[in-house]
Short mmCIF file of C-alpha atoms and ligand atoms in Angstrom, two decimals:
data_model
loop_
_atom_site.label_atom_id
_atom_site.label_comp_id
_atom_site.label_asym_id
_atom_site.label_seq_id
_atom_site.Cartn_x
_atom_site.Cartn_y
_atom_site.Cartn_z
CA MET A 108 17.33 18.02 -10.86
CA ALA A 109 20.75 18.75 -12.30
CA ARG A 110 22.36 18.74 -15.72
CA VAL A 111 25.24 16.27 -15.71
CA GLY A 112 27.92 16.02 -18.40
CA ILE A 113 29.97 12.82 -18.58
CA PHE A 114 33.31 12.47 -20.35
CA GLY A 115 33.85 8.90 -21.54
CA ALA A 116 31.24 6.42 -22.79
CA GLY A 117 33.08 3.39 -21.41
CA TRP A 118 31.71 1.02 -18.79
CA VAL A 119 31.97 3.48 -15.87
CA GLY A 120 30.68 6.44 -17.92
CA VAL A 121 27.63 4.65 -19.29
CA CYS A 122 26.73 2.97 -15.96
CA THR A 123 27.04 6.35 -14.22
CA ALA A 124 24.99 8.07 -16.94
CA VAL A 125 22.03 5.69 -16.86
CA CYS A 126 21.96 5.70 -13.05
CA PHE A 127 22.00 9.52 -12.85
CA ALA A 128 19.23 9.62 -15.46
CA GLU A 129 17.26 7.10 -13.41
CA LEU A 130 17.62 9.47 -10.44
CA GLY A 131 15.99 12.16 -12.60
CA HIS A 132 19.02 14.16 -13.79
CA GLU A 133 19.53 15.34 -17.39
CA VAL A 134 22.67 13.63 -18.74
CA VAL A 135 24.94 14.30 -21.73
CA VAL A 136 27.67 11.76 -22.44
CA ARG A 137 30.58 12.87 -24.58
CA ASP A 138 33.02 10.45 -26.23
CA VAL A 139 35.53 10.75 -29.07
CA VAL A 140 34.69 7.46 -30.84
CA PRO A 141 31.93 8.09 -33.45
CA GLU A 142 30.80 4.42 -33.71
CA LYS A 143 30.34 4.20 -29.93
CA VAL A 144 28.37 7.45 -29.77
CA ASP A 145 26.18 6.45 -32.76
CA ALA A 146 25.46 3.01 -31.28
CA LEU A 147 24.54 4.37 -27.85
CA ALA A 148 22.44 7.15 -29.36
CA SER A 149 20.41 4.47 -31.16
CA GLY A 150 20.02 2.49 -27.94
CA GLN A 151 22.67 -0.20 -28.58
CA MET A 152 24.93 -1.13 -25.68
CA PRO A 153 28.67 -1.51 -26.39
CA PHE A 154 28.97 -4.02 -23.51
CA HIS A 155 26.74 -6.20 -21.40
CA GLU A 156 26.03 -5.09 -17.85
CA ALA A 157 22.91 -6.21 -15.98
CA ASP A 158 20.05 -3.65 -16.02
CA VAL A 159 21.99 -0.92 -17.86
CA ALA A 160 20.20 -1.44 -21.21
CA GLU A 161 16.82 -1.29 -19.44
CA LEU A 162 17.76 1.91 -17.61
CA LEU A 163 18.99 3.44 -20.88
CA GLU A 164 15.72 2.54 -22.60
CA ARG A 165 13.58 3.84 -19.73
CA ASN A 166 15.41 7.18 -19.50
CA ARG A 167 16.07 7.82 -23.19
CA GLU A 168 14.59 11.33 -23.10
CA ARG A 169 17.02 12.30 -20.32
CA ILE A 170 20.26 10.96 -21.87
CA ALA A 171 22.07 12.32 -24.93
CA PHE A 172 25.30 11.00 -26.48
CA THR A 173 27.56 13.34 -28.39
CA LEU A 174 30.94 13.79 -30.04
CA ASP A 175 30.76 17.55 -29.66
CA VAL A 176 32.40 18.83 -26.49
CA ASN A 177 30.34 22.04 -26.73
CA ASP A 178 27.22 20.01 -25.91
CA ILE A 179 28.33 19.82 -22.29
CA VAL A 180 28.12 23.61 -21.95
CA GLY A 181 25.36 24.39 -19.47
CA CYS A 182 25.97 21.27 -17.36
CA GLU A 183 26.44 22.00 -13.65
CA PHE A 184 28.56 18.87 -13.21
CA LEU A 185 31.23 17.50 -15.53
CA PHE A 186 32.11 13.91 -14.59
CA VAL A 187 35.42 12.47 -15.79
CA CYS A 188 34.93 8.76 -16.51
CA VAL A 189 37.87 8.03 -18.81
CA ASP A 190 40.30 5.09 -18.68
CA THR A 191 43.44 5.35 -16.57
CA PRO A 192 45.34 2.24 -17.75
CA PRO A 193 48.78 1.36 -16.36
CA THR A 194 51.83 2.70 -18.17
CA TYR A 195 55.00 0.66 -18.66
CA SER A 196 56.28 1.87 -15.28
CA GLY A 197 53.09 0.80 -13.47
CA ASP A 198 51.95 4.39 -12.91
CA ALA A 199 48.40 5.26 -13.99
CA ASP A 200 48.25 6.82 -17.45
CA LEU A 201 46.44 10.13 -16.95
CA SER A 202 46.69 11.31 -20.56
CA ARG A 203 42.94 10.94 -21.16
CA VAL A 204 42.18 12.92 -17.98
CA TRP A 205 44.42 15.72 -19.25
CA THR A 206 42.78 15.62 -22.66
CA VAL A 207 39.42 16.26 -20.96
CA VAL A 208 40.86 19.25 -19.07
CA ASP A 209 42.53 20.59 -22.24
CA GLU A 210 39.37 20.25 -24.31
CA LEU A 211 36.97 21.93 -21.87
CA PRO A 212 35.15 24.64 -23.84
CA GLU A 213 34.30 28.14 -22.59
CA LEU A 214 32.22 27.59 -19.45
CA SER A 215 30.16 30.16 -17.61
CA GLY A 216 28.71 30.01 -14.09
CA HIS A 217 30.30 27.60 -11.64
CA PRO A 218 30.34 24.07 -13.11
CA ILE A 219 32.14 21.41 -11.06
CA LEU A 220 34.58 18.96 -12.63
CA VAL A 221 34.08 15.64 -10.80
CA MET A 222 36.67 12.85 -11.00
CA LYS A 223 35.15 9.34 -11.11
CA SER A 224 38.12 7.71 -12.82
CA THR A 225 40.55 5.98 -10.46
CA VAL A 226 43.58 8.25 -10.19
CA PRO A 227 46.73 8.48 -8.05
CA VAL A 228 46.58 10.58 -4.90
CA GLY A 229 47.58 14.13 -5.80
CA THR A 230 45.83 14.14 -9.19
CA GLY A 231 43.07 16.46 -8.00
CA GLU A 232 45.60 19.04 -6.85
CA LYS A 233 47.34 18.87 -10.23
CA VAL A 234 44.06 19.15 -12.13
CA ARG A 235 43.03 22.09 -9.92
CA ALA A 236 46.30 23.84 -10.82
CA GLY A 237 45.76 22.97 -14.50
CA LEU A 238 42.26 24.47 -14.45
CA ASP A 239 43.54 27.63 -12.80
CA GLN A 240 46.32 27.91 -15.38
CA ARG A 241 43.74 27.71 -18.16
CA GLY A 242 41.79 30.58 -16.61
CA LEU A 243 39.10 28.18 -15.37
CA ASP A 244 39.32 29.14 -11.71
CA HIS A 245 35.53 29.53 -11.68
CA VAL A 246 35.25 25.76 -12.33
CA GLY A 247 35.00 23.72 -9.11
CA TYR A 248 36.66 20.35 -8.56
CA ALA A 249 35.65 17.25 -6.62
CA SER A 250 36.66 13.60 -6.33
CA ASN A 251 33.76 11.14 -6.26
CA PRO A 252 35.21 7.64 -6.80
CA GLU A 253 33.10 4.74 -8.04
CA PHE A 254 32.93 1.38 -6.30
CA LEU A 255 31.04 -0.50 -8.99
CA ALA A 256 31.70 -4.20 -9.58
CA GLU A 257 30.97 -5.78 -12.96
CA GLY A 258 27.64 -7.57 -13.01
CA THR A 259 26.21 -5.56 -10.10
CA ALA A 260 27.05 -2.01 -11.19
CA VAL A 261 23.49 -0.65 -11.11
CA ARG A 262 22.81 -2.13 -7.68
CA ASP A 263 26.21 -0.89 -6.42
CA PHE A 264 25.34 2.62 -7.65
CA MET A 265 21.76 2.73 -6.35
CA GLN A 266 22.36 0.93 -3.04
CA PRO A 267 25.98 1.72 -2.21
CA ASP A 268 27.67 0.94 1.10
CA ARG A 269 28.80 4.59 1.07
CA ILE A 270 29.26 7.60 -1.19
CA VAL A 271 32.60 9.41 -1.04
CA VAL A 272 32.96 13.07 -1.96
CA GLY A 273 36.24 14.93 -1.59
CA ALA A 274 36.41 18.61 -2.54
CA PHE A 275 38.53 21.73 -2.07
CA ASP A 276 35.43 23.76 -1.26
CA SER A 277 32.56 22.68 0.97
CA ASP A 278 29.91 24.22 -1.32
CA ASP A 279 31.23 22.06 -4.16
CA ALA A 280 31.06 19.00 -1.90
CA ASP A 281 27.44 19.88 -0.96
CA ALA A 282 26.52 20.26 -4.62
CA VAL A 283 28.02 16.90 -5.64
CA ALA A 284 26.45 15.19 -2.62
CA SER A 285 23.04 16.60 -3.60
CA LEU A 286 23.13 14.59 -6.85
CA TYR A 287 22.67 11.50 -4.66
CA ASP A 288 19.85 12.92 -2.49
CA LYS A 289 17.50 10.08 -3.45
CA ILE A 290 20.03 7.44 -2.37
CA ASP A 291 20.03 6.31 1.23
CA ALA A 292 23.69 5.68 2.09
CA PRO A 293 26.36 7.06 4.44
CA MET A 294 28.16 10.03 2.89
CA VAL A 295 31.89 10.33 3.55
CA ARG A 296 33.15 13.90 3.05
CA SER A 297 36.87 14.42 2.88
CA ASP A 298 39.66 16.38 1.30
CA VAL A 299 40.47 15.47 -2.31
CA ASN A 300 43.66 13.50 -1.53
CA SER A 301 41.82 11.31 0.98
CA ALA A 302 38.95 10.62 -1.42
CA GLU A 303 41.46 9.49 -4.04
CA MET A 304 43.18 7.27 -1.46
CA ILE A 305 39.86 5.77 -0.27
CA LYS A 306 39.31 4.24 -3.72
CA LEU A 307 42.83 2.82 -3.97
CA ALA A 308 42.81 1.58 -0.37
CA ALA A 309 39.38 -0.08 -0.71
CA ASN A 310 40.56 -2.10 -3.68
CA ALA A 311 43.85 -2.91 -1.93
CA ALA A 312 41.95 -4.13 1.16
CA LEU A 313 39.77 -6.43 -0.97
CA MET A 314 42.77 -7.83 -2.85
CA THR A 315 44.60 -8.35 0.42
CA ARG A 316 41.70 -10.46 1.70
CA ILE A 317 41.80 -12.59 -1.44
CA SER A 318 45.56 -13.17 -1.33
CA PHE A 319 45.30 -13.78 2.43
CA ILE A 320 42.66 -16.48 2.05
CA ASN A 321 44.57 -17.98 -0.89
CA GLU A 322 47.66 -18.30 1.31
CA ILE A 323 45.55 -19.80 4.10
CA ALA A 324 44.27 -22.24 1.44
CA ASN A 325 47.82 -23.17 0.49
CA VAL A 326 48.69 -23.84 4.14
CA CYS A 327 45.43 -25.82 4.50
CA GLU A 328 46.62 -28.03 1.65
CA ALA A 329 49.93 -28.61 3.36
CA THR A 330 48.33 -29.40 6.71
CA GLY A 331 45.06 -31.16 5.85
CA ALA A 332 42.57 -28.41 6.77
CA ASP A 333 39.66 -27.26 4.57
CA VAL A 334 39.74 -23.57 3.62
CA VAL A 335 36.00 -23.45 2.94
CA LYS A 336 35.31 -24.38 6.56
CA VAL A 337 38.07 -22.07 7.75
CA ALA A 338 36.57 -19.13 5.81
CA GLU A 339 33.15 -19.87 7.30
CA GLY A 340 34.63 -20.06 10.77
CA ILE A 341 36.59 -16.82 10.57
CA GLY A 342 33.96 -14.95 8.51
CA LEU A 343 31.39 -15.19 11.29
CA ASP A 344 33.66 -13.04 13.44
CA LYS A 345 32.05 -9.63 12.91
CA ARG A 346 35.47 -7.98 12.98
CA ILE A 347 36.45 -10.04 9.95
CA GLY A 348 33.22 -10.54 7.95
CA SER A 349 32.50 -13.27 5.45
CA ARG A 350 32.78 -11.57 2.06
CA PHE A 351 35.81 -11.77 -0.21
CA LEU A 352 37.07 -14.89 1.53
CA SER A 353 36.63 -17.33 -1.37
CA ALA A 354 39.94 -19.03 -2.09
CA GLY A 355 40.61 -19.71 -5.74
CA ILE A 356 43.10 -19.35 -8.55
CA GLY A 357 43.57 -15.63 -8.07
CA PHE A 358 41.91 -12.33 -8.88
CA GLY A 359 41.83 -10.65 -12.27
CA GLY A 360 39.72 -8.04 -14.03
CA SER A 361 40.07 -4.47 -15.18
CA CYS A 362 40.52 -2.93 -11.72
CA PHE A 363 42.35 -4.98 -9.11
CA PRO A 364 45.55 -5.80 -11.06
CA LYS A 365 45.88 -2.26 -12.47
CA ASP A 366 44.96 -0.47 -9.24
CA SER A 367 47.29 -2.58 -7.11
CA LEU A 368 50.20 -1.72 -9.40
CA ALA A 369 49.20 1.95 -9.42
CA LEU A 370 49.08 2.11 -5.60
CA LYS A 371 52.36 0.21 -5.24
CA GLN A 372 53.95 2.58 -7.75
CA LEU A 373 52.41 5.65 -6.11
CA ALA A 374 53.94 4.58 -2.79
CA SER A 375 57.36 3.86 -4.27
CA ASN A 376 57.36 7.16 -6.19
CA SER A 377 57.11 8.77 -2.75
CA GLY A 378 59.98 6.63 -1.45
CA TYR A 379 57.84 4.09 0.40
CA HIS A 380 58.00 0.34 -0.19
CA PHE A 381 54.44 -0.98 0.30
CA GLN A 382 55.42 -4.45 1.48
CA VAL A 383 51.96 -5.90 2.09
CA LEU A 384 50.72 -4.85 -1.33
CA ALA A 385 53.85 -6.21 -3.02
CA ALA A 386 53.16 -9.57 -1.33
CA VAL A 387 49.46 -9.47 -2.31
CA ILE A 388 50.44 -9.06 -5.96
CA GLU A 389 53.09 -11.79 -5.83
CA VAL A 390 50.80 -14.27 -4.04
CA ASN A 391 48.21 -13.67 -6.77
CA GLU A 392 50.74 -14.37 -9.52
CA LEU A 393 51.85 -17.61 -7.87
CA GLN A 394 48.25 -18.65 -7.20
CA LYS A 395 47.41 -18.64 -10.91
CA ARG A 396 50.26 -21.13 -11.48
CA ARG A 397 49.51 -23.57 -8.66
CA VAL A 398 47.04 -25.51 -10.78
CA ILE A 399 50.00 -26.83 -12.78
CA GLY A 400 51.40 -28.53 -9.65
CA LYS A 401 48.02 -30.10 -8.94
CA LEU A 402 47.82 -31.46 -12.47
CA THR A 403 51.33 -32.90 -12.47
CA ARG A 404 50.73 -34.55 -9.11
CA HIS A 405 47.94 -36.54 -10.75
CA LEU A 406 49.19 -36.88 -14.30
CA GLY A 407 52.97 -36.71 -14.09
CA SER A 408 54.39 -34.86 -17.10
CA LEU A 409 51.81 -32.75 -18.92
CA GLN A 410 53.55 -33.28 -22.27
CA GLY A 411 50.89 -34.50 -24.72
CA LYS A 412 48.14 -34.53 -22.08
CA THR A 413 44.80 -32.88 -22.90
CA VAL A 414 43.54 -30.34 -20.38
CA ALA A 415 40.10 -28.68 -20.62
CA LEU A 416 39.74 -25.18 -19.16
CA LEU A 417 36.13 -24.63 -18.12
CA GLY A 418 35.28 -20.93 -17.92
CA ILE A 419 37.87 -18.38 -18.99
CA SER A 420 36.45 -14.94 -18.03
CA TYR A 421 38.00 -13.40 -14.89
CA LYS A 422 34.74 -14.00 -13.00
CA PRO A 423 31.31 -15.40 -13.92
CA ASN A 424 28.52 -13.46 -15.65
CA THR A 425 30.88 -11.39 -17.77
CA ASP A 426 32.80 -11.93 -21.01
CA ASP A 427 35.63 -9.79 -19.64
CA MET A 428 39.03 -11.41 -20.11
CA ARG A 429 41.19 -8.58 -18.80
CA GLU A 430 43.92 -10.06 -16.57
CA ALA A 431 41.95 -13.31 -16.37
CA PRO A 432 43.88 -16.09 -14.59
CA SER A 433 42.92 -18.37 -17.53
CA ILE A 434 45.43 -16.53 -19.73
CA VAL A 435 48.38 -17.32 -17.46
CA LEU A 436 47.15 -20.87 -16.94
CA ALA A 437 46.74 -21.54 -20.67
CA SER A 438 50.24 -20.18 -21.37
CA ARG A 439 51.79 -22.35 -18.66
CA LEU A 440 49.99 -25.46 -19.90
CA ILE A 441 51.13 -24.85 -23.47
CA ALA A 442 54.68 -24.32 -22.22
CA GLU A 443 54.43 -27.70 -20.46
CA GLY A 444 53.49 -29.32 -23.77
CA ALA A 445 49.82 -29.93 -22.94
CA HIS A 446 47.05 -29.82 -25.49
CA VAL A 447 44.65 -27.14 -24.18
CA ARG A 448 40.95 -26.84 -24.90
CA ALA A 449 38.74 -24.08 -23.51
CA TRP A 450 35.02 -23.53 -23.07
CA ASP A 451 33.19 -20.47 -21.84
CA PRO A 452 29.51 -19.55 -22.26
CA VAL A 453 30.31 -15.99 -23.39
CA ALA A 454 34.02 -15.10 -23.29
CA ASP A 455 36.05 -15.32 -26.49
CA VAL A 456 38.55 -18.20 -26.50
CA ALA A 457 40.50 -16.36 -29.22
CA LYS A 458 41.71 -14.04 -26.43
CA LEU A 459 43.68 -16.94 -24.92
CA PRO A 460 47.21 -17.61 -26.19
CA ARG A 461 47.63 -19.19 -29.64
CA GLY A 462 47.29 -22.93 -29.69
CA VAL A 463 44.25 -23.18 -27.42
CA GLU A 464 41.38 -25.05 -29.08
CA ALA A 465 37.89 -23.54 -28.61
CA SER A 466 35.14 -25.96 -27.57
CA ALA A 467 31.47 -25.24 -28.17
CA THR A 468 30.24 -27.26 -25.20
CA VAL A 469 31.59 -28.55 -21.91
CA LEU A 470 31.22 -32.07 -23.27
CA ASP A 471 33.32 -31.21 -26.35
CA ALA A 472 35.99 -29.71 -24.11
CA ILE A 473 36.31 -32.68 -21.78
CA SER A 474 35.83 -35.53 -24.28
CA GLY A 475 39.03 -37.57 -24.21
CA ALA A 476 40.63 -35.10 -21.77
CA ASP A 477 43.06 -36.10 -19.03
CA ALA A 478 41.82 -33.35 -16.74
CA ALA A 479 39.17 -30.64 -16.52
CA VAL A 480 39.99 -27.41 -14.67
CA ILE A 481 37.18 -25.17 -13.41
CA VAL A 482 38.73 -21.75 -13.91
CA THR A 483 35.58 -19.60 -13.57
CA GLU A 484 32.65 -20.55 -11.35
CA TRP A 485 29.92 -20.31 -13.98
CA ALA A 486 26.59 -21.66 -12.65
CA GLU A 487 26.48 -23.90 -15.75
CA LEU A 488 29.40 -25.87 -14.31
CA ALA A 489 27.66 -26.87 -11.10
CA GLY A 490 26.55 -30.16 -12.72
CA VAL A 491 29.86 -30.94 -14.43
CA ALA A 492 30.51 -34.07 -12.33
CA SER A 493 27.92 -36.07 -14.27
CA ASP A 494 28.02 -39.69 -15.41
CA GLU A 495 28.08 -38.65 -19.05
CA ASN A 496 31.05 -36.34 -18.51
CA ARG A 497 32.98 -38.93 -16.49
CA LYS A 498 32.58 -41.53 -19.25
CA ALA A 499 33.62 -38.99 -21.87
CA MET A 500 36.94 -38.16 -20.18
CA ARG A 501 40.05 -40.26 -20.76
CA ASN A 502 40.95 -39.68 -17.13
CA PRO A 503 38.17 -38.37 -14.86
CA LEU A 504 40.12 -35.70 -12.95
CA ILE A 505 38.55 -32.37 -11.98
CA VAL A 506 40.71 -29.56 -10.62
CA ASP A 507 38.22 -27.14 -9.13
CA GLY A 508 39.95 -23.76 -9.17
CA ARG A 509 36.98 -22.03 -7.52
CA ASN A 510 35.78 -24.63 -5.01
CA LEU A 511 32.50 -24.74 -6.91
CA LEU A 512 31.79 -28.46 -6.43
CA ASP A 513 31.21 -30.59 -3.37
CA PRO A 514 34.36 -32.73 -2.99
CA ASP A 515 32.59 -35.78 -1.52
CA ALA A 516 29.80 -35.80 -4.11
CA THR A 517 32.31 -35.36 -6.93
CA ARG A 518 34.46 -38.23 -5.66
CA SER A 519 31.37 -40.41 -5.17
CA ALA A 520 30.49 -39.71 -8.80
CA GLY A 521 33.76 -41.39 -9.77
CA PHE A 522 36.03 -38.40 -10.31
CA ALA A 523 39.41 -37.67 -8.81
CA TYR A 524 38.92 -34.22 -7.28
CA GLU A 525 41.27 -31.42 -6.28
CA GLY A 526 39.97 -28.12 -4.96
CA ILE A 527 41.87 -25.13 -3.64
CA GLY A 528 42.83 -25.49 0.01
CA ARG A 529 40.80 -28.66 0.51
CA PRO A 530 42.06 -32.01 1.75
CA THR A 531 43.09 -34.43 -0.97
CA ALA A 532 41.68 -37.93 -0.58
CA PRO A 533 44.71 -40.28 -0.74
CA ALA A 534 43.00 -42.48 -3.32
CA ASP A 535 42.71 -39.44 -5.57
CA VAL A 536 46.39 -39.25 -6.31
CA ARG A 537 47.53 -41.43 -9.18
CA VAL A 538 50.87 -40.46 -10.64
CA GLU A 539 51.46 -42.04 -14.02
CA ALA A 540 54.89 -42.48 -15.46
C1 UDX B 231 36.26 -4.80 -8.26
C2 UDX B 231 35.70 -4.17 -6.97
O1 UDX B 231 34.84 -5.11 -6.33
C3 UDX B 231 34.96 -2.88 -7.27
O2 UDX B 231 34.54 -2.26 -6.06
C4 UDX B 231 35.92 -1.93 -8.00
O3 UDX B 231 35.28 -0.73 -8.32
C5 UDX B 231 36.44 -2.62 -9.26
O4 UDX B 231 37.07 -3.86 -8.94
P1 UDX B 231 35.26 -6.34 -10.21
O5 UDX B 231 36.62 -6.36 -10.84
O6 UDX B 231 34.09 -6.08 -11.10
O7 UDX B 231 35.16 -5.20 -9.07
O8 UDX B 231 35.02 -7.76 -9.57
P2 UDX B 231 34.95 -8.47 -8.14
O9 UDX B 231 33.65 -9.14 -8.06
O10 UDX B 231 35.33 -7.56 -7.05
O11 UDX B 231 36.06 -9.62 -8.34
C6 UDX B 231 37.41 -9.32 -8.64
C7 UDX B 231 38.26 -10.57 -8.74
O12 UDX B 231 38.46 -11.15 -7.45
C8 UDX B 231 37.66 -11.69 -9.60
O13 UDX B 231 38.69 -12.27 -10.38
C9 UDX B 231 37.13 -12.69 -8.57
O14 UDX B 231 37.12 -14.01 -9.07
C10 UDX B 231 38.15 -12.53 -7.46
N1 UDX B 231 37.64 -12.91 -6.13
C11 UDX B 231 36.66 -12.17 -5.54
C12 UDX B 231 38.18 -14.00 -5.46
O15 UDX B 231 39.08 -14.69 -5.97
N2 UDX B 231 37.70 -14.32 -4.20
C13 UDX B 231 36.73 -13.60 -3.59
O16 UDX B 231 36.37 -13.94 -2.46
C14 UDX B 231 36.18 -12.49 -4.27
#
């Protein structure tokens, strides 16, 4: 079993730490924020992620949290799990990565610095040069990107589709790969640049699928086809596959929007215009706004109309609001003069633009409303097309931004219904003056 140091007690760092501890390794997590370190050291989680608290509890004797960088001395592996947010130019901000390199204490033996943070291609080469310049040429370097999705991080770590290790030296690659010996998954070995690109390209491929199916949905709307059936029909083709083909009001979250910009910027810094990715990003921006057109088709002007946003996190089972489509939608509705209410079982409505009224229950949100928009497919919303809710609304219109409901059942329950990429029943459309 190995001794693993982790820089950064954020979501990636803590998920990685508890999973390595579960695999039997000794883990030390170093962060610079005292409150975070104190809380974690006393067993309190700074965020909610399924199974992480249980793993932390179960492996307490194998995980330490510290502010002192010297506590990582003696670790054979030093994982970098710090944030790489976008800068104003769209490039990834690597300042926290460089702080880690600058703050490395005196290290003996042959520890390996392992990059888990998502970084532009070429970062490993620069860090390698930086280590050498600091006289740390005895420190190895490897890229080992994470592919963890919120809500399923522990499962994604323990049962991954693949593990990617890129290194300058094959012994370093062997050593990093050995950390995952207990995990049964294909191992992709590569050079460092390719490992960095694998992470960026994987996210870009997933986003491309989403924008692709969203555009298919938009054409379905124009032509009378149903995107849910279309996705089923194309997804059964093994060359295509069925996952990530849910049309909706666009992707958000802490990774896709930032990583798509970083890859687009990385390409253009090298003189290449990444046309497909530019279109993927633009389609996603437009998709968030299409709900407005659906509402005006039913309600006419939105001035003075009350619209309830149901679910505001960027996806269900998280309170994460980063780049959530609800933020753009709320802003557009307010700009149109609508009165906006919002309900979410966990996300904080205060993170929406000023002027949005928080509702404690779905019923509060939709009472007297002219329309309800399902923005996030929370399981709690599956029964929203109830008798009670229909009677409570001033105008029983549901715009289903995630195709959560059955259109026929919803219409039979007395609602006007609009999904994404689904045929509109002619009787649904009632334009008021
Ligand atoms: C994603 C990647 O899945 C993960 O591998 C990477 O490491 C980080 O980014 P995450 O942001 O947690 O993970 O969420 P994910 O479940 O992938 O969803 C991202 C966004 O795409 C959400 O807004 C979701 O609603 C949207 N989405 C996803 C769709 O609109 N349609 C789909 O079919 C799938």
